[in-house]
Amino acid sequence: MTDTTMTDGDGYTPSAIRLDRERYRTGRRRRDGLIAAGCTVGFLVLVCVGLVSSPGWSRVHEYFLNGAEFRRYFGKILDGFWLNVQMFALCEIAILVLGLALALVRTTKAPGLAPLRWSAMLYVDVFRGVPTLLLVFLVGFGLPALQLQGTPSSPVVLGCIALVLSYTAYVGEVFRAGLNSVHPAQRNAARALGLSERQTLRHVILPQAVRNVVPPLLNDFISLQKDTALVAVLGPLEALRVAQINADYDFNYTPYLAAALLFILVTIPLTRYADWLQAKSVQRQWAEGAR
C-alpha cells in the first residue's frame, strides 16, 4: 500500500495513512512544545521562589535591584555604553584586516617569507597566551612610559590597541583554519582554468574560507564586545566605569546591573544570529554531502 493515492491530472491526494502520520507528528510536536514550556515556567517559578524566600533577599533587592537607582543612573550608563559600541566597531574593523593578513602570512609557502611566518607564529603564541586584562595594563601604562614620539596618550586609543593586539591573534587563527578548510582541488582547478595565484586566492579560496568561518568569527566578536569593558581600568567613562563611579557614590550596586543589561541586550541577538549561521552551515554541508 502506498502513502498517496494518485488523482486525475498531475496532482495527488494524500492517503489515509499519510494523513494519520502527519496528524501524529503535528500532535507530537505540539505536546513536546507544551511540555518544554511547562517545565521552563516551572523551573523559573522555583528559582524565583527560592530567591525571594532566601534570608538575604531584602538586602539584595535593596542594593542590587533598586528601581529608583536604576532609573536615576541608566541614562548616564547608556551614554557610557555608546563609547563601548564605538570601541567595538573600530576594533572589529582593524581586527578583521589584521587577522586576515596574519592568516595569509601563516599559510604562505614562499621560502623567502619564512621570517614573516615565524614572526606571525610567535605573535599568535604570545598574544593568545597573555590575558586580555593584563595586556590592557601593559599597553595602557607601559606604552606611554616609553615616551616615544607619536605615542598616543588617550586611554581609549590605548585600550583599543590592546584589544586589537589580543583579538587579532584569535581571529588570525580562525581565518587560517578557514583557509586550510578549502580543499586543494579548488586551487588546482582554478589554476588549471588559467587563474593566477592572486586571482585564485581572491576569487576562489577567500570567498569559501570566509563563508566557513563566519560563525566562529561572530563568537569572537561577541567576546570582544564584552571585553571593551576592560578598558575601564584605564579610566575612560564607558559603561562599566560610569556604573562603578555611581555605585561608589551611593554604595548601591544597581548601576552594575544596568550596565550588565546593556551588554546582554547586544550580545544575546549576536549569539542567536551566530547559532543560526552555524545551523545553516551544517545544513549546507549535509546538502553538499548528499549531492
JSON list of C-alpha atoms in Angstrom, two decimals, residues 5 39 43 69 79-80 86 95 127 152 156-157 165 184 192 253 281 290:
[
{"chain": "A", "resi": 5, "resn": "THR", "atom": "CA", "xyz": [-3.40, 7.97, -3.95]},
{"chain": "A", "resi": 39, "resn": "CYS", "atom": "CA", "xyz": [8.99, 22.68, 32.50]},
{"chain": "A", "resi": 43, "resn": "PHE", "atom": "CA", "xyz": [11.82, 25.93, 36.74]},
{"chain": "A", "resi": 69, "resn": "GLU", "atom": "CA", "xyz": [18.72, 53.81, 41.49]},
{"chain": "A", "resi": 79, "resn": "ASP", "atom": "CA", "xyz": [25.81, 57.35, 27.31]},
{"chain": "A", "resi": 80, "resn": "GLY", "atom": "CA", "xyz": [28.89, 55.49, 28.51]},
{"chain": "A", "resi": 86, "resn": "GLN", "atom": "CA", "xyz": [32.35, 52.84, 19.24]},
{"chain": "A", "resi": 95, "resn": "ILE", "atom": "CA", "xyz": [40.98, 43.05, 13.78]},
{"chain": "A", "resi": 127, "resn": "PHE", "atom": "CA", "xyz": [49.25, 37.34, 22.42]},
{"chain": "A", "resi": 152, "resn": "PRO", "atom": "CA", "xyz": [49.02, 58.03, 21.81]},
{"chain": "A", "resi": 156, "resn": "VAL", "atom": "CA", "xyz": [40.54, 54.90, 24.76]},
{"chain": "A", "resi": 157, "resn": "VAL", "atom": "CA", "xyz": [43.10, 54.57, 21.95]},
{"chain": "A", "resi": 165, "resn": "LEU", "atom": "CA", "xyz": [46.61, 43.04, 19.64]},
{"chain": "A", "resi": 184, "resn": "PRO", "atom": "CA", "xyz": [43.35, 21.70, -2.51]},
{"chain": "A", "resi": 192, "resn": "ALA", "atom": "CA", "xyz": [44.03, 24.79, -14.47]},
{"chain": "A", "resi": 253, "resn": "TYR", "atom": "CA", "xyz": [25.33, 48.25, 43.14]},
{"chain": "A", "resi": 281, "resn": "SER", "atom": "CA", "xyz": [26.37, 25.92, 7.71]},
{"chain": "A", "resi": 290, "resn": "ALA", "atom": "CA", "xyz": [24.20, 14.31, -0.24]}
]
